[in-house]
mmCIF file of C-alpha atoms and ligand atoms in Angstrom:
data_model
loop_
_atom_site.group_PDB
_atom_site.id
_atom_site.type_symbol
_atom_site.label_atom_id
_atom_site.label_comp_id
_atom_site.label_asym_id
_atom_site.label_seq_id
_atom_site.Cartn_x
_atom_site.Cartn_y
_atom_site.Cartn_z
ATOM 1 C CA UNK A 1 -0.372 -0.427 -0.051
ATOM 2 C CA UNK A 2 1.452 3.765 -0.366
ATOM 3 C CA UNK A 3 0.422 6.353 2.297
ATOM 4 C CA UNK A 4 0.792 9.834 2.062
ATOM 5 C CA UNK A 5 1.688 11.882 4.918
ATOM 6 C CA UNK A 6 0.674 15.077 4.759
ATOM 7 C CA UNK A 7 1.699 17.784 8.011
ATOM 8 C CA UNK A 8 -0.077 20.970 7.404
ATOM 9 C CA UNK A 9 0.108 24.195 9.421
ATOM 10 C CA UNK A 10 -1.671 27.055 8.845
ATOM 11 C CA UNK A 11 0.436 28.219 5.758
ATOM 12 C CA UNK A 12 3.174 25.570 4.411
ATOM 13 C CA UNK A 13 1.942 21.631 3.721
ATOM 14 C CA UNK A 14 5.330 19.332 4.468
ATOM 15 C CA UNK A 15 3.916 16.183 2.489
ATOM 16 C CA UNK A 16 6.133 12.239 2.424
ATOM 17 C CA UNK A 17 4.550 8.807 -0.178
ATOM 18 C CA UNK A 18 5.423 5.856 1.364
ATOM 19 C CA UNK A 19 5.585 2.666 0.172
ATOM 20 C CA UNK A 20 4.726 0.155 2.804
ATOM 21 C CA UNK A 21 5.683 -2.770 1.311
ATOM 22 C CA UNK A 22 9.453 -2.220 2.609
ATOM 23 C CA UNK A 23 8.245 1.317 4.639
ATOM 24 C CA UNK A 24 10.340 3.523 1.774
ATOM 25 C CA UNK A 25 10.214 6.428 0.810
ATOM 26 C CA UNK A 26 8.882 7.480 -2.613
ATOM 27 C CA UNK A 27 9.253 10.910 -2.744
ATOM 28 C CA UNK A 28 9.128 14.734 0.032
ATOM 29 C CA UNK A 29 8.308 17.615 -0.366
ATOM 30 C CA UNK A 30 6.405 21.180 1.157
ATOM 31 C CA UNK A 31 4.146 23.999 0.005
ATOM 32 C CA UNK A 32 4.849 27.278 1.080
ATOM 33 C CA UNK A 33 3.681 30.918 1.244
ATOM 34 C CA UNK A 34 0.297 29.269 0.765
ATOM 35 C CA UNK A 35 -2.197 32.069 0.219
ATOM 36 C CA UNK A 36 0.572 35.055 -0.273
ATOM 37 C CA UNK A 37 2.535 36.389 -2.139
ATOM 38 C CA UNK A 38 5.543 33.934 -3.901
ATOM 39 C CA UNK A 39 3.810 30.735 -3.209
ATOM 40 C CA UNK A 40 5.101 27.636 -4.349
ATOM 41 C CA UNK A 41 5.505 22.776 -4.334
ATOM 42 C CA UNK A 42 8.937 21.389 -3.754
ATOM 43 C CA UNK A 43 9.412 18.345 -4.717
ATOM 44 C CA UNK A 44 12.002 15.804 -4.219
ATOM 45 C CA UNK A 45 11.422 12.703 -5.781
ATOM 46 C CA UNK A 46 13.737 10.386 -3.740
ATOM 47 C CA UNK A 47 15.351 9.289 -6.668
ATOM 48 C CA UNK A 48 15.385 11.882 -9.160
ATOM 49 C CA UNK A 49 16.547 15.564 -8.593
ATOM 50 C CA UNK A 50 14.648 18.266 -6.787
ATOM 51 C CA UNK A 51 12.341 21.078 -8.404
ATOM 52 C CA UNK A 52 10.728 24.327 -7.551
ATOM 53 C CA UNK A 53 7.689 24.743 -8.947
ATOM 54 C CA UNK A 54 5.774 28.206 -8.879
ATOM 55 C CA UNK A 55 1.981 28.999 -8.619
ATOM 56 C CA UNK A 56 -0.458 30.789 -7.712
ATOM 57 C CA UNK A 57 -0.595 29.130 -4.583
ATOM 58 C CA UNK A 58 -3.980 30.203 -2.127
ATOM 59 C CA UNK A 59 -5.860 27.267 -0.252
ATOM 60 C CA UNK A 60 -4.688 24.267 1.161
ATOM 61 C CA UNK A 61 -7.037 22.971 -1.127
ATOM 62 C CA UNK A 62 -5.009 23.925 -4.448
ATOM 63 C CA UNK A 63 -2.667 23.177 -2.932
ATOM 64 C CA UNK A 64 -3.225 19.748 -2.288
ATOM 65 C CA UNK A 65 -3.934 19.520 -6.014
ATOM 66 C CA UNK A 66 -0.760 20.376 -6.838
ATOM 67 C CA UNK A 67 0.834 18.144 -4.556
ATOM 68 C CA UNK A 68 -1.022 15.169 -6.075
ATOM 69 C CA UNK A 69 -0.229 16.074 -9.844
ATOM 70 C CA UNK A 70 3.633 16.806 -8.470
ATOM 71 C CA UNK A 71 3.307 12.998 -7.671
ATOM 72 C CA UNK A 72 1.807 11.088 -10.414
ATOM 73 C CA UNK A 73 3.774 13.703 -12.745
ATOM 74 C CA UNK A 74 5.222 11.932 -16.147
ATOM 75 C CA UNK A 75 8.911 13.491 -15.907
ATOM 76 C CA UNK A 76 9.062 14.243 -11.248
ATOM 77 C CA UNK A 77 6.167 11.704 -10.288
ATOM 78 C CA UNK A 78 6.783 8.550 -8.605
ATOM 79 C CA UNK A 79 2.993 7.203 -9.436
ATOM 80 C CA UNK A 80 1.185 6.664 -12.307
ATOM 81 C CA UNK A 81 -1.680 7.161 -10.820
ATOM 82 C CA UNK A 82 -2.882 9.193 -7.597
ATOM 83 C CA UNK A 83 -5.954 5.848 -7.434
ATOM 84 C CA UNK A 84 -2.792 4.393 -6.587
ATOM 85 C CA UNK A 85 -2.707 6.039 -3.166
ATOM 86 C CA UNK A 86 -4.569 3.751 -0.781
ATOM 87 C CA UNK A 87 -5.140 6.146 2.348
ATOM 88 C CA UNK A 88 -3.593 9.838 3.439
ATOM 89 C CA UNK A 89 -2.356 9.630 7.283
ATOM 90 C CA UNK A 90 -2.725 13.223 8.632
ATOM 91 C CA UNK A 91 -0.281 14.994 11.355
ATOM 92 C CA UNK A 92 -3.761 16.297 13.717
ATOM 93 C CA UNK A 93 -2.263 18.932 16.623
ATOM 94 C CA UNK A 94 -4.741 18.130 19.333
ATOM 95 C CA UNK A 95 -6.306 15.283 20.590
ATOM 96 C CA UNK A 96 -8.093 16.137 23.521
ATOM 97 C CA UNK A 97 -8.592 14.050 26.223
ATOM 98 C CA UNK A 98 -11.450 12.781 22.637
ATOM 99 C CA UNK A 99 -8.558 11.023 20.503
ATOM 100 C CA UNK A 100 -5.664 8.776 22.606
ATOM 101 C CA UNK A 101 -4.802 6.649 19.833
ATOM 102 C CA UNK A 102 -4.674 7.654 15.919
ATOM 103 C CA UNK A 103 -7.858 6.476 14.096
ATOM 104 C CA UNK A 104 -9.707 6.535 10.638
ATOM 105 C CA UNK A 105 -11.907 9.883 10.046
ATOM 106 C CA UNK A 106 -15.066 9.707 9.366
ATOM 107 C CA UNK A 107 -17.261 12.913 9.709
ATOM 108 C CA UNK A 108 -17.910 12.377 14.216
ATOM 109 C CA UNK A 109 -14.548 12.127 14.297
ATOM 110 C CA UNK A 110 -13.928 15.487 12.417
ATOM 111 C CA UNK A 111 -15.594 17.476 14.238
ATOM 112 C CA UNK A 112 -14.259 15.508 17.565
ATOM 113 C CA UNK A 113 -11.045 17.481 16.237
ATOM 114 C CA UNK A 114 -13.141 20.403 15.613
ATOM 115 C CA UNK A 115 -14.460 20.186 19.726
ATOM 116 C CA UNK A 116 -10.503 20.359 20.319
ATOM 117 C CA UNK A 117 -9.415 23.861 18.075
ATOM 118 C CA UNK A 118 -10.545 26.011 20.676
ATOM 119 C CA UNK A 119 -7.466 24.474 22.934
ATOM 120 C CA UNK A 120 -5.056 24.638 19.260
ATOM 121 C CA UNK A 121 -6.522 27.170 17.733
ATOM 122 C CA UNK A 122 -2.972 28.202 15.748
ATOM 123 C CA UNK A 123 -2.896 24.357 14.311
ATOM 124 C CA UNK A 124 -6.025 21.884 14.284
ATOM 125 C CA UNK A 125 -8.147 24.072 11.382
ATOM 126 C CA UNK A 126 -5.718 24.052 8.979
ATOM 127 C CA UNK A 127 -4.197 20.508 10.054
ATOM 128 C CA UNK A 128 -8.533 19.805 9.152
ATOM 129 C CA UNK A 129 -8.396 22.024 5.793
ATOM 130 C CA UNK A 130 -5.762 20.140 4.893
ATOM 131 C CA UNK A 131 -8.114 16.764 5.851
ATOM 132 C CA UNK A 132 -11.242 18.548 4.182
ATOM 133 C CA UNK A 133 -8.586 19.139 0.330
ATOM 134 C CA UNK A 134 -8.215 15.356 0.408
ATOM 135 C CA UNK A 135 -11.415 14.242 1.190
ATOM 136 C CA UNK A 136 -12.757 16.928 -1.879
ATOM 137 C CA UNK A 137 -9.476 15.598 -4.464
ATOM 138 C CA UNK A 138 -9.375 11.650 -3.412
ATOM 139 C CA UNK A 139 -12.588 10.676 -2.676
ATOM 140 C CA UNK A 140 -12.639 7.804 -1.164
ATOM 141 C CA UNK A 141 -9.004 7.648 -0.671
ATOM 142 C CA UNK A 142 -10.169 6.131 3.390
ATOM 143 C CA UNK A 143 -7.788 9.198 5.668
ATOM 144 C CA UNK A 144 -6.312 9.159 9.119
ATOM 145 C CA UNK A 145 -6.015 11.263 11.777
ATOM 146 C CA UNK A 146 -2.554 10.589 14.431
ATOM 147 C CA UNK A 147 -2.877 13.043 17.206
ATOM 148 C CA UNK A 148 0.257 15.209 18.851
ATOM 149 C CA UNK A 149 -1.599 14.604 22.580
ATOM 150 C CA UNK A 150 -2.200 10.966 21.772
ATOM 151 C CA UNK A 151 0.787 9.115 23.215
ATOM 152 C CA UNK A 152 0.354 11.426 26.430
ATOM 153 C CA UNK A 153 -2.744 10.653 27.636
ATOM 154 C CA UNK A 154 -1.778 7.562 29.664
ATOM 155 C CA UNK A 155 -0.691 10.240 31.983
ATOM 156 C CA UNK A 156 -2.573 9.854 35.668
ATOM 157 C CA UNK A 157 -4.011 12.606 37.027
ATOM 158 C CA UNK A 158 -1.762 13.674 39.740
ATOM 159 C CA UNK A 159 0.835 14.316 36.199
ATOM 160 C CA UNK A 160 -1.418 16.174 34.468
ATOM 161 C CA UNK A 161 -3.648 18.190 36.767
ATOM 162 C CA UNK A 162 -3.001 21.845 37.565
ATOM 163 C CA UNK A 163 -3.423 23.935 40.934
ATOM 164 C CA UNK A 164 -5.888 25.550 40.042
ATOM 165 C CA UNK A 165 -9.770 24.525 40.826
ATOM 166 C CA UNK A 166 -11.067 21.273 39.524
ATOM 167 C CA UNK A 167 -13.839 23.272 38.115
ATOM 168 C CA UNK A 168 -11.604 25.144 35.219
ATOM 169 C CA UNK A 169 -10.208 21.335 34.052
ATOM 170 C CA UNK A 170 -14.180 19.918 34.313
ATOM 171 C CA UNK A 171 -15.831 23.641 32.522
ATOM 172 C CA UNK A 172 -12.846 24.502 29.948
ATOM 173 C CA UNK A 173 -10.906 20.936 30.091
ATOM 174 C CA UNK A 174 -7.833 23.192 31.369
ATOM 175 C CA UNK A 175 -4.928 19.776 31.806
ATOM 176 C CA UNK A 176 -1.576 19.213 30.378
ATOM 177 C CA UNK A 177 -2.261 17.296 26.817
ATOM 178 C CA UNK A 178 1.793 17.054 26.045
ATOM 179 C CA UNK A 179 2.774 17.445 22.057
ATOM 180 C CA UNK A 180 4.991 15.755 20.056
ATOM 181 C CA UNK A 181 4.315 12.887 21.485
ATOM 182 C CA UNK A 182 4.963 10.740 18.129
ATOM 183 C CA UNK A 183 7.956 11.807 18.130
ATOM 184 C CA UNK A 184 8.274 10.345 22.265
ATOM 185 C CA UNK A 185 6.955 7.171 21.130
ATOM 186 C CA UNK A 186 8.486 7.015 18.304
ATOM 187 C CA UNK A 187 12.347 7.386 19.786
ATOM 188 C CA UNK A 188 11.393 5.303 23.096
ATOM 189 C CA UNK A 189 10.628 2.159 20.258
ATOM 190 C CA UNK A 190 13.468 2.841 18.592
ATOM 191 C CA UNK A 191 16.179 2.980 22.072
ATOM 192 C CA UNK A 192 14.162 -0.479 23.540
ATOM 193 C CA UNK A 193 15.176 -2.433 19.888
ATOM 194 C CA UNK A 194 19.336 -0.598 19.976
ATOM 195 C CA UNK A 195 19.118 -1.636 23.553
ATOM 196 C CA UNK A 196 17.974 -5.185 22.965
ATOM 197 C CA UNK A 197 15.710 -5.193 25.292
ATOM 198 C CA UNK A 198 11.631 -5.222 25.831
ATOM 199 C CA UNK A 199 10.362 -1.121 26.373
ATOM 200 C CA UNK A 200 8.686 -2.764 28.406
ATOM 201 C CA UNK A 201 10.382 -2.880 30.916
ATOM 202 C CA UNK A 202 12.564 0.551 30.684
ATOM 203 C CA UNK A 203 12.261 3.485 32.136
ATOM 204 C CA UNK A 204 13.710 5.859 29.507
ATOM 205 C CA UNK A 205 14.080 10.069 29.123
ATOM 206 C CA UNK A 206 13.347 11.446 25.922
ATOM 207 C CA UNK A 207 14.191 15.018 24.859
ATOM 208 C CA UNK A 208 13.161 16.769 21.799
ATOM 209 C CA UNK A 209 14.944 19.380 21.468
ATOM 210 C CA UNK A 210 14.132 21.619 18.479
ATOM 211 C CA UNK A 211 12.550 24.999 17.527
ATOM 212 C CA UNK A 212 10.000 23.574 20.126
ATOM 213 C CA UNK A 213 11.157 21.595 23.222
ATOM 214 C CA UNK A 214 9.015 18.515 24.711
ATOM 215 C CA UNK A 215 10.996 16.558 27.298
ATOM 216 C CA UNK A 216 9.207 13.294 27.968
ATOM 217 C CA UNK A 217 9.275 10.309 31.050
ATOM 218 C CA UNK A 218 8.140 6.950 29.810
ATOM 219 C CA UNK A 219 7.392 4.073 32.370
ATOM 220 C CA UNK A 220 6.591 0.359 30.948
ATOM 221 C CA UNK A 221 6.193 2.308 27.449
ATOM 222 C CA UNK A 222 4.001 4.403 27.995
ATOM 223 C CA UNK A 223 3.622 8.426 28.682
ATOM 224 C CA UNK A 224 4.010 9.174 32.548
ATOM 225 C CA UNK A 225 4.869 12.730 32.685
ATOM 226 C CA UNK A 226 5.875 15.603 30.264
ATOM 227 C CA UNK A 227 6.707 19.348 29.947
ATOM 228 C CA UNK A 228 4.711 20.671 27.310
ATOM 229 C CA UNK A 229 0.866 21.993 28.617
ATOM 230 C CA UNK A 230 -2.375 22.762 28.328
ATOM 231 C CA UNK A 231 -0.031 24.310 25.603
ATOM 232 C CA UNK A 232 3.364 23.300 23.588
ATOM 233 C CA UNK A 233 4.007 26.949 25.242
ATOM 234 C CA UNK A 234 5.350 25.045 28.600
ATOM 235 C CA UNK A 235 7.957 23.609 29.275
ATOM 236 C CA UNK A 236 11.416 24.144 27.853
ATOM 237 C CA UNK A 237 12.803 27.363 27.407
ATOM 238 C CA UNK A 238 12.677 26.888 23.792
ATOM 239 C CA UNK A 239 13.515 29.262 20.294
ATOM 240 C CA UNK A 240 10.509 32.299 20.304
ATOM 241 C CA UNK A 241 8.557 30.183 22.760
ATOM 242 C CA UNK A 242 9.545 30.919 26.937
ATOM 243 C CA UNK A 243 8.301 27.942 28.663
ATOM 244 C CA UNK A 244 7.467 28.068 32.054
ATOM 245 C CA UNK A 245 7.579 30.588 34.583
ATOM 246 C CA UNK A 246 6.528 32.127 37.599
ATOM 247 C CA UNK A 247 2.491 33.122 35.945
ATOM 248 C CA UNK A 248 1.842 36.630 38.109
ATOM 249 C CA UNK A 249 4.301 37.596 35.642
ATOM 250 C CA UNK A 250 1.683 37.948 32.884
ATOM 251 C CA UNK A 251 -0.885 40.497 34.741
ATOM 252 C CA UNK A 252 2.472 41.780 35.902
ATOM 253 C CA UNK A 253 3.175 43.143 32.180
ATOM 254 C CA UNK A 254 0.214 43.475 30.574
ATOM 255 C CA UNK A 255 -0.212 46.150 32.966
ATOM 256 C CA UNK A 256 3.142 47.385 32.703
ATOM 257 C CA UNK A 257 3.228 46.946 28.979
ATOM 258 C CA UNK A 258 -0.601 48.093 27.929
ATOM 259 C CA UNK A 259 -0.472 44.258 26.220
ATOM 260 C CA UNK A 260 -3.730 42.661 25.548
ATOM 261 C CA UNK A 261 -4.077 39.218 25.593
ATOM 262 C CA UNK A 262 -3.226 38.389 22.249
ATOM 263 C CA UNK A 263 -0.344 40.669 23.394
ATOM 264 C CA UNK A 264 1.014 39.067 26.018
ATOM 265 C CA UNK A 265 0.356 35.468 23.496
ATOM 266 C CA UNK A 266 2.637 36.429 21.604
ATOM 267 C CA UNK A 267 4.880 37.395 23.854
ATOM 268 C CA UNK A 268 5.669 34.370 25.194
ATOM 269 C CA UNK A 269 4.962 32.999 21.515
ATOM 270 C CA UNK A 270 7.624 34.505 19.310
ATOM 271 C CA UNK A 271 9.577 36.845 21.187
ATOM 272 C CA UNK A 272 10.709 35.063 23.540
ATOM 273 C CA UNK A 273 12.820 31.749 24.264
ATOM 274 C CA UNK A 274 16.398 31.652 23.875
ATOM 275 C CA UNK A 275 14.842 34.565 20.838
ATOM 276 C CA UNK A 276 14.393 36.911 23.243
ATOM 277 C CA UNK A 277 17.524 36.261 26.104
ATOM 278 C CA UNK A 278 19.577 36.103 23.271
ATOM 279 C CA UNK A 279 18.799 39.021 20.930
ATOM 280 C CA UNK A 280 20.285 37.262 18.003
ATOM 281 C CA UNK A 281 18.272 34.196 16.952
ATOM 282 C CA UNK A 282 15.914 31.796 17.597
ATOM 283 C CA UNK A 283 18.312 29.390 15.942
ATOM 284 C CA UNK A 284 20.032 28.278 18.534
ATOM 285 C CA UNK A 285 23.166 27.510 15.369
ATOM 286 C CA UNK A 286 22.974 30.657 15.234
ATOM 287 C CA UNK A 287 22.880 31.333 18.540
ATOM 288 C CA UNK A 288 26.499 29.102 19.201
ATOM 289 C CA UNK A 289 28.101 30.790 16.084
ATOM 290 C CA UNK A 290 27.261 34.298 18.461
ATOM 291 C CA UNK A 291 27.942 32.891 21.746
ATOM 292 C CA UNK A 292 31.217 31.378 20.254
ATOM 293 C CA UNK A 293 32.357 35.518 18.800
ATOM 294 C CA UNK A 294 32.072 36.451 22.310
ATOM 295 C CA UNK A 295 28.008 37.514 22.535
ATOM 296 C CA UNK A 296 27.464 37.563 26.600
ATOM 297 C CA UNK A 297 23.510 36.953 26.182
ATOM 298 C CA UNK A 298 23.680 34.464 23.275
ATOM 299 C CA UNK A 299 26.069 32.487 25.642
ATOM 300 C CA UNK A 300 23.315 33.182 28.619
ATOM 301 C CA UNK A 301 21.307 31.503 25.784
ATOM 302 C CA UNK A 302 22.683 28.122 25.648
ATOM 303 C CA UNK A 303 23.928 27.466 28.674
ATOM 304 C CA UNK A 304 19.557 28.870 30.372
ATOM 305 C CA UNK A 305 18.383 26.075 27.932
ATOM 306 C CA UNK A 306 20.871 23.127 28.450
ATOM 307 C CA UNK A 307 20.009 23.815 32.706
ATOM 308 C CA UNK A 308 16.893 23.512 31.965
ATOM 309 C CA UNK A 309 17.071 20.818 29.876
ATOM 310 C CA UNK A 310 19.160 19.549 32.410
ATOM 311 C CA UNK A 311 16.926 19.643 35.775
ATOM 312 C CA UNK A 312 13.645 18.467 33.194
ATOM 313 C CA UNK A 313 16.099 15.269 32.772
ATOM 314 C CA UNK A 314 16.389 14.942 36.467
ATOM 315 C CA UNK A 315 13.175 15.639 37.903
ATOM 316 C CA UNK A 316 11.982 12.615 35.239
ATOM 317 C CA UNK A 317 13.977 10.119 36.343
ATOM 318 C CA UNK A 318 12.801 10.833 40.425
ATOM 319 C CA UNK A 319 9.336 10.676 39.004
ATOM 320 C CA UNK A 320 10.270 7.375 36.961
ATOM 321 C CA UNK A 321 11.989 6.044 40.112
ATOM 322 C CA UNK A 322 14.949 5.482 38.120
ATOM 323 C CA UNK A 323 16.822 5.840 33.886
ATOM 324 C CA UNK A 324 18.019 2.908 32.174
ATOM 325 C CA UNK A 325 17.712 5.620 28.382
ATOM 326 C CA UNK A 326 18.549 8.959 28.124
ATOM 327 C CA UNK A 327 17.474 10.092 24.263
ATOM 328 C CA UNK A 328 18.392 13.375 21.748
ATOM 329 C CA UNK A 329 15.832 13.993 18.959
ATOM 330 C CA UNK A 330 14.609 16.282 17.180
ATOM 331 C CA UNK A 331 17.198 19.938 14.808
ATOM 332 C CA UNK A 332 18.710 20.426 17.905
ATOM 333 C CA UNK A 333 18.864 16.726 20.182
ATOM 334 C CA UNK A 334 20.497 15.164 16.364
ATOM 335 C CA UNK A 335 22.535 18.235 15.399
ATOM 336 C CA UNK A 336 24.285 19.183 18.430
ATOM 337 C CA UNK A 337 26.782 17.712 20.093
ATOM 338 C CA UNK A 338 27.690 20.170 22.073
ATOM 339 C CA UNK A 339 24.510 21.205 23.865
ATOM 340 C CA UNK A 340 24.168 17.638 24.391
ATOM 341 C CA UNK A 341 27.617 16.800 26.018
ATOM 342 C CA UNK A 342 26.394 20.382 27.953
ATOM 343 C CA UNK A 343 23.260 19.153 28.581
ATOM 344 C CA UNK A 344 24.811 16.249 30.023
ATOM 345 C CA UNK A 345 27.711 17.698 32.137
ATOM 346 C CA UNK A 346 26.914 16.559 35.721
ATOM 347 C CA UNK A 347 24.296 14.032 35.149
ATOM 348 C CA UNK A 348 26.992 11.102 36.255
ATOM 349 C CA UNK A 349 25.654 10.450 39.570
ATOM 350 C CA UNK A 350 22.671 8.890 38.175
ATOM 351 C CA UNK A 351 25.804 6.375 36.560
ATOM 352 C CA UNK A 352 26.531 8.093 32.767
ATOM 353 C CA UNK A 353 28.851 9.212 31.023
ATOM 354 C CA UNK A 354 28.064 10.999 27.357
ATOM 355 C CA UNK A 355 32.218 9.701 25.330
ATOM 356 C CA UNK A 356 33.366 12.768 23.331
ATOM 357 C CA UNK A 357 34.084 10.035 20.488
ATOM 358 C CA UNK A 358 30.753 8.520 20.362
ATOM 359 C CA UNK A 359 29.441 11.982 20.544
ATOM 360 C CA UNK A 360 30.630 13.398 17.727
ATOM 361 C CA UNK A 361 27.750 13.268 15.619
ATOM 362 C CA UNK A 362 24.646 14.591 13.070
ATOM 363 C CA UNK A 363 21.594 13.345 12.777
ATOM 364 C CA UNK A 364 22.417 9.537 13.119
ATOM 365 C CA UNK A 365 21.299 6.928 15.565
ATOM 366 C CA UNK A 366 23.398 5.674 17.970
ATOM 367 C CA UNK A 367 24.455 4.611 21.453
ATOM 368 C CA UNK A 368 26.890 7.563 22.650
ATOM 369 C CA UNK A 369 27.879 6.916 26.878
ATOM 370 C CA UNK A 370 30.431 5.538 27.854
ATOM 371 C CA UNK A 371 31.135 1.653 27.556
ATOM 372 C CA UNK A 372 29.763 0.369 30.282
ATOM 373 C CA UNK A 373 28.262 3.226 31.245
ATOM 374 C CA UNK A 374 24.723 1.917 33.770
ATOM 375 C CA UNK A 375 22.543 4.292 31.304
ATOM 376 C CA UNK A 376 22.948 5.014 27.536
ATOM 377 C CA UNK A 377 22.210 7.813 26.710
ATOM 378 C CA UNK A 378 21.199 7.899 23.119
ATOM 379 C CA UNK A 379 20.425 10.558 19.751
ATOM 380 C CA UNK A 380 17.478 9.151 16.999
ATOM 381 C CA UNK A 381 16.626 11.039 14.574
ATOM 382 C CA UNK A 382 13.100 10.719 15.007
ATOM 383 C CA UNK A 383 10.951 10.017 12.278
ATOM 384 C CA UNK A 384 7.075 10.950 12.340
ATOM 385 C CA UNK A 385 6.084 10.358 9.138
ATOM 386 C CA UNK A 386 7.498 7.489 9.027
ATOM 387 C CA UNK A 387 5.330 6.321 12.766
ATOM 388 C CA UNK A 388 2.242 8.212 10.591
ATOM 389 C CA UNK A 389 2.137 6.081 6.826
ATOM 390 C CA UNK A 390 2.263 2.525 9.526
ATOM 391 C CA UNK A 391 -0.237 3.306 11.570
ATOM 392 C CA UNK A 392 -2.538 4.580 8.747
ATOM 393 C CA UNK A 393 -1.716 1.219 6.989
ATOM 394 C CA UNK A 394 -2.610 -0.516 10.266
ATOM 395 C CA UNK A 395 -5.531 0.957 10.106
ATOM 396 C CA UNK A 396 -6.663 0.971 7.209
ATOM 397 C CA UNK A 397 -5.910 -2.630 6.665
ATOM 398 C CA UNK A 398 -8.514 -3.867 9.766
HETATM 399 P P1 ADP B 1 11.055 22.087 14.903
HETATM 400 O O1 ADP B 1 10.681 21.014 13.792
HETATM 401 O O2 ADP B 1 9.961 22.363 15.936
HETATM 402 O O3 ADP B 1 10.558 23.391 13.599
HETATM 403 P P2 ADP B 1 13.643 21.467 14.559
HETATM 404 O O4 ADP B 1 13.419 19.801 15.131
HETATM 405 O O5 ADP B 1 13.823 20.993 12.859
HETATM 406 O O6 ADP B 1 12.540 22.025 14.477
HETATM 407 O O7 ADP B 1 14.499 21.637 14.578
HETATM 408 C C1 ADP B 1 14.986 23.312 14.252
HETATM 409 C C2 ADP B 1 15.814 23.883 14.748
HETATM 410 O O8 ADP B 1 17.736 22.442 15.833
HETATM 411 C C3 ADP B 1 16.668 25.015 14.680
HETATM 412 O O9 ADP B 1 16.168 25.605 14.954
HETATM 413 C C4 ADP B 1 18.257 24.477 15.634
HETATM 414 O O10 ADP B 1 18.439 26.016 16.225
HETATM 415 C C5 ADP B 1 18.601 23.379 15.791
HETATM 416 N N1 ADP B 1 19.881 23.162 15.331
HETATM 417 C C6 ADP B 1 19.784 21.843 13.943
HETATM 418 N N2 ADP B 1 20.437 22.099 12.644
HETATM 419 C C7 ADP B 1 21.694 21.853 14.741
HETATM 420 C C8 ADP B 1 23.482 22.105 14.576
HETATM 421 N N3 ADP B 1 24.091 21.098 13.481
HETATM 422 N N4 ADP B 1 23.556 23.006 15.426
HETATM 423 C C9 ADP B 1 23.056 23.182 15.917
HETATM 424 N N5 ADP B 1 21.415 22.940 16.237
HETATM 425 C C10 ADP B 1 21.267 23.466 15.698
#
């Protein structure tokens, strides 16, 4: 079966076409600037050259049409007809408490996703646009929703409830949901495979460190805690997001700066994090370079980021009652030996240490702890698209 994986943002759309007989990627690509000037599709068939197609891509439906045309194109296509696509898997950010697993999309499921939109106003609506576009262009092709929140639905109440009146949970669903679930699930499964041990016997801390960043505590294959919360704003200091802070800062700043609720939200989501601290960039590569050139605030941003990740690791080891493996993944986790080493500095008391020679890699699946370490440290490139394709195949096959 060929499965198309779609990840729709408000102005972008990423896709990958998998041949699930051997889980190979036939083509992947990206549509950018949907609904804006200069919209473009970049299509990369695995065995052919990349093509860039500029067009007026005014909505998600046109974007999906262009993707399907590119996939079936005589020159740079990888299939003869879009009817070869057996199913579509969609990344959906928020599944609330309704969805604790991936599901076949039905009218009822669509309603459920819509109901979760209030909690993810920037993410769920574009995800739904992608589903609607596929429904229109590929009627009859089954579609599956894979949720970022689903993996964390195993968290116990003591981990997901906040210290505010219980009615806020009952009335508005205010609780920790957690995100990046597909990634945390995938890398924990890979770590168990690399250790040659059943996931059900392991305690793992997974660190997804990209532009958005979160940690998860995974016990016997189940998420028992994670650092993102009601929204992806909580937890670590991220590229542009503040992470956790004293909630009293929010009304204080609103009064002092005269911010509206939306302005405050924008300040915490877009202007904070390592960008806000360093004043340099949200990209860790730029910050590492600036710090290397002696920029003090860039150095400080890195120290704050690293310290927070290390503190979360410590707290999750306590939550798990010990730890067997720590995993680094996503942009920074996979690619920055320096930050991995800094984060693990001082974790020797856990019975682990990074091996500098093994750590000197980027984008590869590898154990990076010293030989014989009681607690293994890994870098594992995440593959959320593959998980989506696998879940889609399983659900449609059933
Ligand atoms: P997201 O999916 O959340 O947008 P990614 O997982 O793609 O993010 O991670 C992107 C981030 O990873 C970049 O902003 C950059 O900070 C970081 N990154 C990528 N490559 C490197 C590298 N070689 N060294 C340091 N940081 C890197």
